[in-house]
Coordinates of C-alpha atoms in Angstrom, one line a residue:
Chain F
X1 CA 0.8 -48.6 -31.8
X2 CA 2.8 -50.1 -34.6
X3 CA 6.5 -49.4 -34.8
X4 CA 9.1 -49.7 -37.5
X5 CA 10.7 -53.0 -38.4
X6 CA 13.9 -53.9 -40.2
X7 CA 13.1 -54.4 -43.9
X8 CA 14.5 -57.6 -45.5
X9 CA 17.4 -57.3 -47.9
X10 CA 16.1 -57.8 -51.5
X11 CA 18.9 -60.4 -52.1
X12 CA 21.2 -62.7 -50.1
X13 CA 23.9 -61.4 -47.9
X14 CA 26.5 -62.8 -50.3
X15 CA 24.8 -61.4 -53.4
X16 CA 27.0 -58.3 -53.8
X17 CA 30.3 -60.3 -53.6
X18 CA 33.1 -59.7 -54.4
X19 CA 32.4 -55.9 -54.4
X20 CA 30.7 -55.8 -51.0
X21 CA 31.6 -58.7 -48.8
X22 CA 29.0 -61.0 -47.0
X23 CA 30.2 -60.3 -43.5
X24 CA 29.8 -56.5 -44.1
X25 CA 26.3 -57.0 -45.4
X26 CA 25.4 -59.1 -42.4
X27 CA 26.7 -56.7 -39.8
X28 CA 25.6 -53.6 -41.7
X29 CA 22.0 -54.9 -42.0
X30 CA 21.4 -57.0 -38.8
X31 CA 23.7 -54.9 -36.6
X32 CA 23.8 -51.2 -37.6
X33 CA 20.4 -50.9 -39.4
X34 CA 18.6 -52.9 -36.8
X35 CA 20.0 -50.6 -34.1
X36 CA 18.8 -47.5 -35.9
X37 CA 15.3 -49.1 -36.1
X38 CA 15.3 -49.9 -32.4
X39 CA 16.6 -46.5 -31.3
X40 CA 14.1 -44.7 -33.6
X41 CA 11.2 -46.7 -32.1
X42 CA 12.5 -46.1 -28.6
X43 CA 12.4 -42.3 -29.2
X44 CA 9.1 -42.1 -31.1
X45 CA 7.1 -44.6 -29.0
X46 CA 8.4 -43.1 -25.8
X47 CA 6.9 -40.3 -23.7
X48 CA 8.4 -37.5 -25.9
X49 CA 7.3 -39.0 -29.2
X50 CA 4.4 -36.6 -29.5
X51 CA 3.5 -35.9 -33.1
X52 CA 6.2 -38.1 -34.4
X53 CA 4.2 -41.2 -33.5
X54 CA 2.6 -42.4 -36.8
X55 CA 4.6 -40.1 -39.1
X56 CA 5.8 -41.8 -42.3
X57 CA 9.6 -42.4 -42.5
X58 CA 9.9 -39.7 -45.1
X59 CA 8.0 -37.1 -43.0
X60 CA 10.3 -37.9 -40.1
X61 CA 13.2 -36.7 -42.2
X62 CA 11.4 -33.5 -43.4
X63 CA 10.4 -32.7 -39.8
X64 CA 13.5 -33.9 -38.0
X65 CA 14.5 -30.3 -37.3
X66 CA 11.2 -29.8 -35.4
X67 CA 11.5 -32.8 -33.1
X68 CA 11.1 -32.2 -29.4
X69 CA 14.5 -31.4 -27.8
X70 CA 14.5 -34.6 -25.7
X71 CA 14.4 -36.8 -28.8
X72 CA 15.9 -34.5 -31.5
X73 CA 19.3 -36.0 -31.7
X74 CA 17.9 -39.6 -31.6
X75 CA 15.4 -38.8 -34.3
X76 CA 18.0 -37.2 -36.5
X77 CA 20.6 -39.9 -36.2
X78 CA 18.3 -43.0 -36.1
X79 CA 15.4 -41.7 -38.2
X80 CA 18.1 -40.7 -40.7
X81 CA 19.8 -44.0 -40.3
X82 CA 16.6 -46.0 -40.9
X83 CA 15.6 -44.0 -44.0
X84 CA 19.1 -44.0 -45.5
X85 CA 19.7 -47.7 -45.1
X86 CA 16.2 -48.7 -46.2
X87 CA 16.9 -46.8 -49.4
X88 CA 20.4 -48.0 -49.7
X89 CA 19.6 -51.7 -49.9
X90 CA 17.3 -51.1 -52.8
X91 CA 19.9 -49.1 -54.7
X92 CA 22.1 -52.2 -55.1
X93 CA 21.6 -55.5 -56.8
X94 CA 23.8 -58.5 -57.7
X95 CA 26.0 -57.6 -60.7
X96 CA 24.1 -58.4 -63.9
X97 CA 20.6 -58.6 -62.4
X98 CA 19.6 -55.0 -63.1
X99 CA 20.7 -52.4 -65.6
X100 CA 24.4 -51.6 -65.1
X101 CA 24.2 -48.1 -66.5
X102 CA 21.8 -45.2 -66.4
X103 CA 19.3 -45.2 -69.2
X104 CA 16.3 -43.2 -70.7
X105 CA 15.5 -39.8 -69.2
X106 CA 17.9 -40.2 -66.3
X107 CA 20.9 -40.8 -68.7
X108 CA 19.9 -37.7 -70.6
X109 CA 19.5 -35.6 -67.5
X110 CA 23.0 -36.7 -66.2
X111 CA 24.5 -35.8 -69.5
X112 CA 22.8 -32.4 -69.5
X113 CA 23.8 -31.6 -66.0
X114 CA 27.3 -33.1 -65.8
X115 CA 28.4 -33.4 -69.4
X116 CA 28.6 -37.2 -69.4
X117 CA 27.8 -40.2 -67.2
X118 CA 31.6 -40.5 -66.6
X119 CA 31.9 -36.9 -65.5
X120 CA 28.9 -37.5 -63.1
X121 CA 30.7 -40.5 -61.6
X122 CA 33.9 -38.5 -61.2
X123 CA 32.1 -35.8 -59.3
X124 CA 30.1 -38.3 -57.2
X125 CA 33.3 -40.2 -56.4
X126 CA 34.9 -36.9 -55.2
X127 CA 32.0 -36.1 -53.0
X128 CA 32.1 -39.6 -51.5
X129 CA 35.9 -39.7 -51.0
X130 CA 35.9 -36.1 -49.7
X131 CA 33.3 -36.5 -46.9
X132 CA 35.5 -36.4 -43.8
X133 CA 34.4 -38.7 -41.0
X134 CA 31.1 -40.5 -41.3
X135 CA 28.4 -39.6 -43.9
X136 CA 26.8 -40.2 -47.2
X137 CA 27.2 -39.0 -50.8
X138 CA 24.0 -38.3 -52.8
X139 CA 22.6 -37.6 -56.2
X140 CA 19.5 -35.5 -55.7
X141 CA 16.9 -33.5 -57.5
X142 CA 16.1 -30.0 -56.3
X143 CA 12.7 -28.3 -56.4
X144 CA 13.3 -27.0 -59.9
X145 CA 14.0 -30.5 -61.2
X146 CA 17.7 -30.0 -61.5
X147 CA 20.1 -32.9 -60.5
X148 CA 22.9 -32.2 -58.0
X149 CA 25.5 -34.0 -56.1
X150 CA 26.2 -33.4 -52.4
X151 CA 27.4 -35.2 -49.2
X152 CA 26.0 -35.1 -45.7
X153 CA 27.6 -35.9 -42.3
X154 CA 26.6 -38.8 -40.1
X155 CA 23.0 -39.9 -40.9
X156 CA 21.8 -36.6 -42.2
X157 CA 20.1 -36.6 -45.7
X158 CA 19.0 -33.9 -48.1
X159 CA 15.3 -34.4 -47.1
X160 CA 16.1 -32.9 -43.7
X161 CA 15.2 -29.3 -44.3
X162 CA 16.7 -27.0 -41.7
X163 CA 19.4 -29.5 -41.0
X164 CA 21.0 -30.4 -44.4
X165 CA 23.0 -27.7 -46.2
X166 CA 21.6 -29.0 -49.5
X167 CA 17.9 -29.8 -49.8
X168 CA 16.4 -32.1 -52.4
X169 CA 15.1 -35.6 -53.1
X170 CA 17.8 -38.2 -53.0
X171 CA 17.6 -40.7 -55.9
X172 CA 21.0 -42.4 -55.4
X173 CA 23.1 -42.6 -52.2
X174 CA 26.4 -44.2 -51.0
X175 CA 27.2 -44.9 -47.4
X176 CA 30.8 -43.9 -46.6
X177 CA 30.8 -44.6 -42.9
X178 CA 33.8 -46.8 -42.2
X179 CA 31.4 -49.7 -41.2
X180 CA 30.2 -49.8 -44.8
X181 CA 33.7 -50.9 -46.1
X182 CA 36.3 -51.4 -43.4
X183 CA 36.2 -55.2 -43.2
X184 CA 37.2 -55.6 -46.8
X185 CA 38.8 -52.3 -47.8
X186 CA 40.2 -51.0 -44.5
X187 CA 41.2 -47.4 -45.0
X188 CA 41.0 -47.7 -48.8
X189 CA 37.7 -45.8 -49.3
X190 CA 38.3 -44.9 -53.0
X191 CA 38.6 -48.6 -53.8
X192 CA 35.3 -49.3 -52.1
X193 CA 33.6 -46.5 -54.0
X194 CA 35.0 -47.7 -57.3
X195 CA 33.8 -51.3 -56.6
X196 CA 30.3 -50.1 -55.5
X197 CA 29.5 -48.9 -59.1
X198 CA 29.4 -52.6 -60.0
X199 CA 26.4 -53.3 -57.9
X200 CA 24.4 -50.1 -58.4
X201 CA 20.8 -51.0 -59.5
X202 CA 20.3 -48.4 -62.2
X203 CA 16.7 -49.6 -62.9
X204 CA 15.9 -48.5 -59.4
X205 CA 17.7 -45.2 -59.7
X206 CA 15.8 -44.5 -63.0
X207 CA 12.5 -45.3 -61.1
X208 CA 13.6 -43.0 -58.3
X209 CA 14.3 -40.2 -60.8
X210 CA 10.8 -40.5 -62.4
X211 CA 9.2 -40.3 -58.9
X212 CA 11.4 -37.3 -58.1
X213 CA 10.2 -35.5 -61.2
X214 CA 6.8 -35.5 -59.5
X215 CA 8.5 -34.3 -56.3
X216 CA 7.9 -37.8 -54.8
X217 CA 10.5 -39.6 -52.7
X218 CA 11.9 -43.0 -53.7
X219 CA 9.6 -46.0 -53.0
X220 CA 10.9 -48.7 -50.8
X221 CA 9.7 -51.2 -48.2
X222 CA 8.9 -49.7 -44.8
X223 CA 7.6 -52.6 -42.8
X224 CA 5.9 -52.1 -39.4
X225 CA 5.9 -54.5 -36.5
Chain A
X1 CA 78.3 1.8 -60.0
X2 CA 75.4 4.1 -60.5
X3 CA 72.7 4.5 -57.8
X4 CA 70.2 2.7 -60.2
X5 CA 72.6 -0.2 -60.6
X6 CA 73.1 -0.3 -56.8
X7 CA 69.3 -0.2 -56.2
X8 CA 68.9 -3.0 -58.8
X9 CA 71.7 -5.1 -57.2
X10 CA 70.1 -4.6 -53.7
X11 CA 66.8 -5.8 -55.0
X12 CA 68.4 -8.9 -56.6
X13 CA 70.3 -9.6 -53.4
X14 CA 67.1 -9.1 -51.3
X15 CA 65.1 -11.5 -53.4
X16 CA 68.0 -14.1 -53.3
X17 CA 68.2 -13.9 -49.5
X18 CA 64.4 -14.2 -49.1
X19 CA 64.4 -17.3 -51.3
X20 CA 67.2 -18.8 -49.2
X21 CA 66.0 -17.8 -45.7
X22 CA 62.2 -17.3 -46.0
X23 CA 60.1 -19.1 -43.5
X24 CA 60.2 -22.8 -44.5
X25 CA 57.1 -24.8 -44.3
X26 CA 56.9 -27.2 -41.4
X27 CA 57.1 -30.9 -42.3
X28 CA 55.5 -33.0 -39.7
X29 CA 56.4 -36.7 -39.3
X30 CA 54.7 -39.8 -38.1
X31 CA 55.9 -40.4 -34.6
X32 CA 57.0 -44.0 -33.7
X33 CA 54.8 -46.1 -31.6
X34 CA 56.3 -46.6 -28.1
X35 CA 55.6 -50.4 -28.4
X36 CA 55.1 -53.1 -31.0
X37 CA 51.9 -53.4 -32.9
X38 CA 51.0 -56.7 -31.1
X39 CA 51.7 -55.5 -27.6
X40 CA 48.2 -54.2 -26.8
X41 CA 46.6 -57.6 -27.6
X42 CA 44.2 -59.1 -26.8
X43 CA 42.4 -55.8 -26.2
X44 CA 43.4 -54.1 -29.5
X45 CA 44.6 -56.3 -32.3
X46 CA 48.0 -56.0 -34.0
X47 CA 46.3 -55.6 -37.3
X48 CA 44.3 -52.6 -36.1
X49 CA 47.3 -51.0 -34.5
X50 CA 49.3 -51.4 -37.7
X51 CA 46.6 -49.9 -39.9
X52 CA 45.7 -47.2 -37.4
X53 CA 49.4 -46.0 -37.2
X54 CA 50.8 -46.8 -40.7
X55 CA 47.7 -45.9 -42.7
X56 CA 45.4 -43.6 -40.8
X57 CA 47.8 -41.5 -38.8
X58 CA 50.4 -41.4 -41.7
X59 CA 47.6 -40.1 -44.0
X60 CA 46.8 -37.3 -41.5
X61 CA 50.5 -36.4 -41.4
X62 CA 50.8 -36.4 -45.2
X63 CA 47.7 -34.3 -45.7
X64 CA 48.7 -31.9 -42.9
X65 CA 52.0 -31.3 -44.7
X66 CA 50.2 -30.9 -48.0
X67 CA 47.8 -28.4 -46.5
X68 CA 50.6 -26.4 -45.0
X69 CA 52.4 -26.3 -48.3
X70 CA 49.2 -25.1 -50.0
X71 CA 48.6 -22.5 -47.4
X72 CA 52.2 -21.3 -47.7
X73 CA 51.9 -21.0 -51.5
X74 CA 48.5 -19.1 -51.1
X75 CA 50.1 -16.8 -48.5
X76 CA 53.0 -16.1 -50.9
X77 CA 50.6 -15.3 -53.6
X78 CA 48.7 -13.0 -51.2
X79 CA 45.5 -15.2 -51.7
X80 CA 43.8 -14.9 -48.4
X81 CA 40.6 -16.5 -49.8
X82 CA 42.5 -19.7 -50.6
X83 CA 44.2 -19.6 -47.2
X84 CA 40.8 -19.5 -45.5
X85 CA 39.4 -22.3 -47.8
X86 CA 42.3 -24.5 -46.7
X87 CA 41.5 -24.2 -43.0
X88 CA 39.2 -27.3 -43.1
X89 CA 42.0 -29.5 -44.5
X90 CA 44.3 -28.1 -41.8
X91 CA 41.7 -28.8 -39.0
X92 CA 40.9 -32.4 -40.2
X93 CA 44.5 -33.5 -40.7
X94 CA 46.2 -31.4 -38.1
X95 CA 43.7 -32.5 -35.6
X96 CA 44.2 -36.1 -36.7
X97 CA 47.9 -35.8 -36.1
X98 CA 47.6 -34.1 -32.7
X99 CA 45.0 -36.6 -31.5
X100 CA 46.8 -39.7 -32.5
X101 CA 50.2 -38.5 -31.3
X102 CA 48.6 -38.3 -27.8
X103 CA 46.7 -41.6 -28.2
X104 CA 49.8 -43.8 -28.8
X105 CA 51.2 -42.6 -25.4
X106 CA 47.8 -42.8 -23.6
X107 CA 48.0 -46.5 -24.3
X108 CA 50.6 -49.0 -23.1
X109 CA 51.1 -52.8 -23.0
X110 CA 49.9 -54.4 -19.8
X111 CA 53.5 -55.3 -18.8
X112 CA 54.6 -51.6 -19.4
X113 CA 51.9 -50.0 -17.2
X114 CA 48.8 -50.5 -19.3
X115 CA 45.8 -50.7 -17.0
X116 CA 47.8 -50.0 -13.8
X117 CA 45.8 -47.7 -11.7
X118 CA 47.2 -44.2 -10.9
X119 CA 48.0 -42.6 -7.6
X120 CA 49.1 -39.2 -6.3
X121 CA 47.8 -35.8 -7.2
X122 CA 46.0 -37.0 -10.4
X123 CA 44.1 -39.7 -8.5
X124 CA 43.1 -37.1 -5.9
X125 CA 41.8 -34.8 -8.6
X126 CA 39.8 -37.6 -10.2
X127 CA 38.3 -38.6 -6.8
X128 CA 37.4 -35.0 -6.1
X129 CA 35.8 -34.5 -9.5
X130 CA 34.2 -37.9 -10.2
X131 CA 34.1 -39.7 -6.8
X132 CA 36.4 -42.5 -7.8
X133 CA 38.5 -43.7 -10.7
X134 CA 35.8 -46.3 -11.5
X135 CA 33.3 -43.5 -11.8
X136 CA 35.5 -41.6 -14.2
X137 CA 36.0 -44.8 -16.2
X138 CA 32.2 -45.3 -16.3
X139 CA 31.4 -41.7 -17.3
X140 CA 34.1 -41.4 -19.9
X141 CA 33.0 -44.7 -21.4
X142 CA 29.4 -43.4 -21.7
X143 CA 30.7 -40.2 -23.2
X144 CA 32.9 -42.0 -25.8
X145 CA 30.3 -44.6 -26.7
X146 CA 27.7 -41.9 -27.2
X147 CA 29.6 -40.0 -29.9
X148 CA 27.5 -39.9 -33.1
X149 CA 29.4 -40.9 -36.1
X150 CA 33.2 -40.4 -36.0
X151 CA 34.9 -38.7 -33.1
X152 CA 36.5 -39.0 -29.6
X153 CA 35.7 -39.0 -26.0
X154 CA 38.1 -37.0 -23.9
X155 CA 39.2 -36.4 -20.3
X156 CA 40.6 -32.9 -20.3
X157 CA 41.7 -30.1 -18.0
X158 CA 40.1 -26.7 -18.0
X159 CA 43.1 -24.4 -17.8
X160 CA 41.1 -21.6 -16.1
X161 CA 39.3 -23.5 -13.4
X162 CA 42.0 -26.3 -13.2
X163 CA 39.1 -28.8 -13.1
X164 CA 38.9 -32.1 -14.9
X165 CA 36.2 -32.3 -17.5
X166 CA 34.8 -34.8 -20.0
X167 CA 34.0 -33.9 -23.6
X168 CA 33.1 -35.3 -27.0
X169 CA 34.7 -34.1 -30.1
X170 CA 33.5 -34.7 -33.7
X171 CA 35.7 -36.0 -36.4
X172 CA 39.3 -35.0 -35.7
X173 CA 38.5 -31.7 -33.9
X174 CA 41.3 -31.4 -31.3
X175 CA 40.2 -30.9 -27.7
X176 CA 41.7 -27.4 -27.9
X177 CA 38.6 -26.4 -29.9
X178 CA 36.7 -26.9 -26.6
X179 CA 39.3 -24.9 -24.7
X180 CA 40.5 -27.9 -22.7
X181 CA 43.9 -29.5 -22.4
X182 CA 43.8 -33.1 -23.6
X183 CA 44.8 -35.7 -21.0
X184 CA 43.2 -39.0 -22.2
X185 CA 41.5 -39.7 -25.5
X186 CA 39.2 -42.6 -26.5
X187 CA 39.1 -42.9 -30.2
X188 CA 35.7 -44.2 -31.4
X189 CA 36.1 -43.8 -35.1
X190 CA 35.1 -47.2 -36.4
X191 CA 38.6 -47.7 -37.8
X192 CA 39.8 -47.9 -34.2
X193 CA 37.9 -51.1 -33.5
X194 CA 35.9 -52.5 -36.4
X195 CA 38.2 -55.3 -37.6
X196 CA 38.1 -56.9 -34.1
X197 CA 34.8 -55.7 -32.5
X198 CA 32.6 -54.9 -35.6
X199 CA 29.7 -52.8 -34.4
X200 CA 30.2 -53.6 -30.7
X201 CA 31.7 -50.2 -29.8
X202 CA 30.7 -50.8 -26.1
X203 CA 32.9 -53.9 -25.7
X204 CA 35.9 -52.2 -27.4
X205 CA 35.6 -49.2 -25.0
X206 CA 35.2 -51.6 -22.0
X207 CA 38.4 -53.5 -23.0
X208 CA 40.5 -50.4 -23.8
X209 CA 40.8 -49.6 -20.0
X210 CA 43.1 -52.7 -19.7
X211 CA 45.7 -50.8 -21.8
X212 CA 45.2 -47.2 -20.7
X213 CA 48.6 -45.8 -19.5
X214 CA 47.5 -43.9 -16.4
X215 CA 51.1 -42.8 -15.8
X216 CA 51.0 -40.9 -19.1
X217 CA 47.6 -39.4 -18.2
X218 CA 48.8 -38.3 -14.8
X219 CA 52.0 -36.7 -16.2
X220 CA 49.9 -34.7 -18.7
X221 CA 47.7 -33.6 -15.8
X222 CA 50.7 -32.5 -13.7
X223 CA 52.1 -30.5 -16.7
X224 CA 48.7 -28.9 -17.3
X225 CA 48.2 -27.7 -13.7
X226 CA 51.8 -26.5 -13.2

């Protein structure tokens, strides 16, 4: 039975410098994300995996609430961790290699929903800075096609119906676990958030938005071993 | 003076007195560390201790005071809805202040008792509940390492049964939210270890036992069972 494998980064470990440091990218990808992959495989390929064996990574999120008790927490935390980080790597790119601002339909949608791109960023920053403890900040689309901002604790994400307070398709996300920024920014999370905008891959976010309009989740590499 | 004038004067005097002597808002302060930042090395680096104390704990204190000020203002305005909305900020930051104030005393440099095994009533209670001190260390390590996201592993005392218990708390939830008296906390927020141990939480927790101040833990136990 095939199991999940760690996807490769779409760029070098040093590609997001100086905004996100090389050491953080190394430990974040090869340490943290790899552990989520290993733990997820352990749960799903084990004796309690049941109907979760062979599920797509996105359906693991949607069904996390229904996982067997013996593996529920592991699936939520590590299934979430694998999805979130696989998406996260694709949302970033070396400065200058992708569009540095939202464009097309997405730009219009952000302006319609939030007033301006700047106002959207201000609200997103607040969600990211205001998430106490570990978690993520998200830009999502709900079932009616409306964009909204939210944050989730730990490795939860808005695809996890029955778990997440806000449900929708995430098109942009930011990891605000301390491991995402501590080596370079220590306790200065707002500085990390501000720097991160320099490496957001808006071409990818625009693509995610157009998928979401068809109620499809973002496309990213989900390699199997 | 007419009775109206007297009534008015009484009201003015009452308001004046209330402004002077109304309940003042508490202002909590960052407690001093009982040792220098570098004294827990090599188990916890000086850089971590400095940031943990001067930045993280200080921020909890500042935000706790800010929350209390806001709650006080809301209370004065009779705005109970706002008071309720501020409870989260109070819990996060008040919990952070409570937890870290305990932590600094739960730890000690090796030459000031850090790592020195306990004896007396506390050790007897540990042996009764866990079998041995090493068994407690092993169980509390597992408990702390297993916390998802940010939080703490705790050794606490159930005030009703007087039994020692292990618990996990999320974020900065104080152990009182689990109806236990805190004796020994293991902070597993990544800020507690990341600069030195990166993602290796297990090694950090293993090393922390070298600087656990068992005398402090035992004295909390004795107070709690009295």
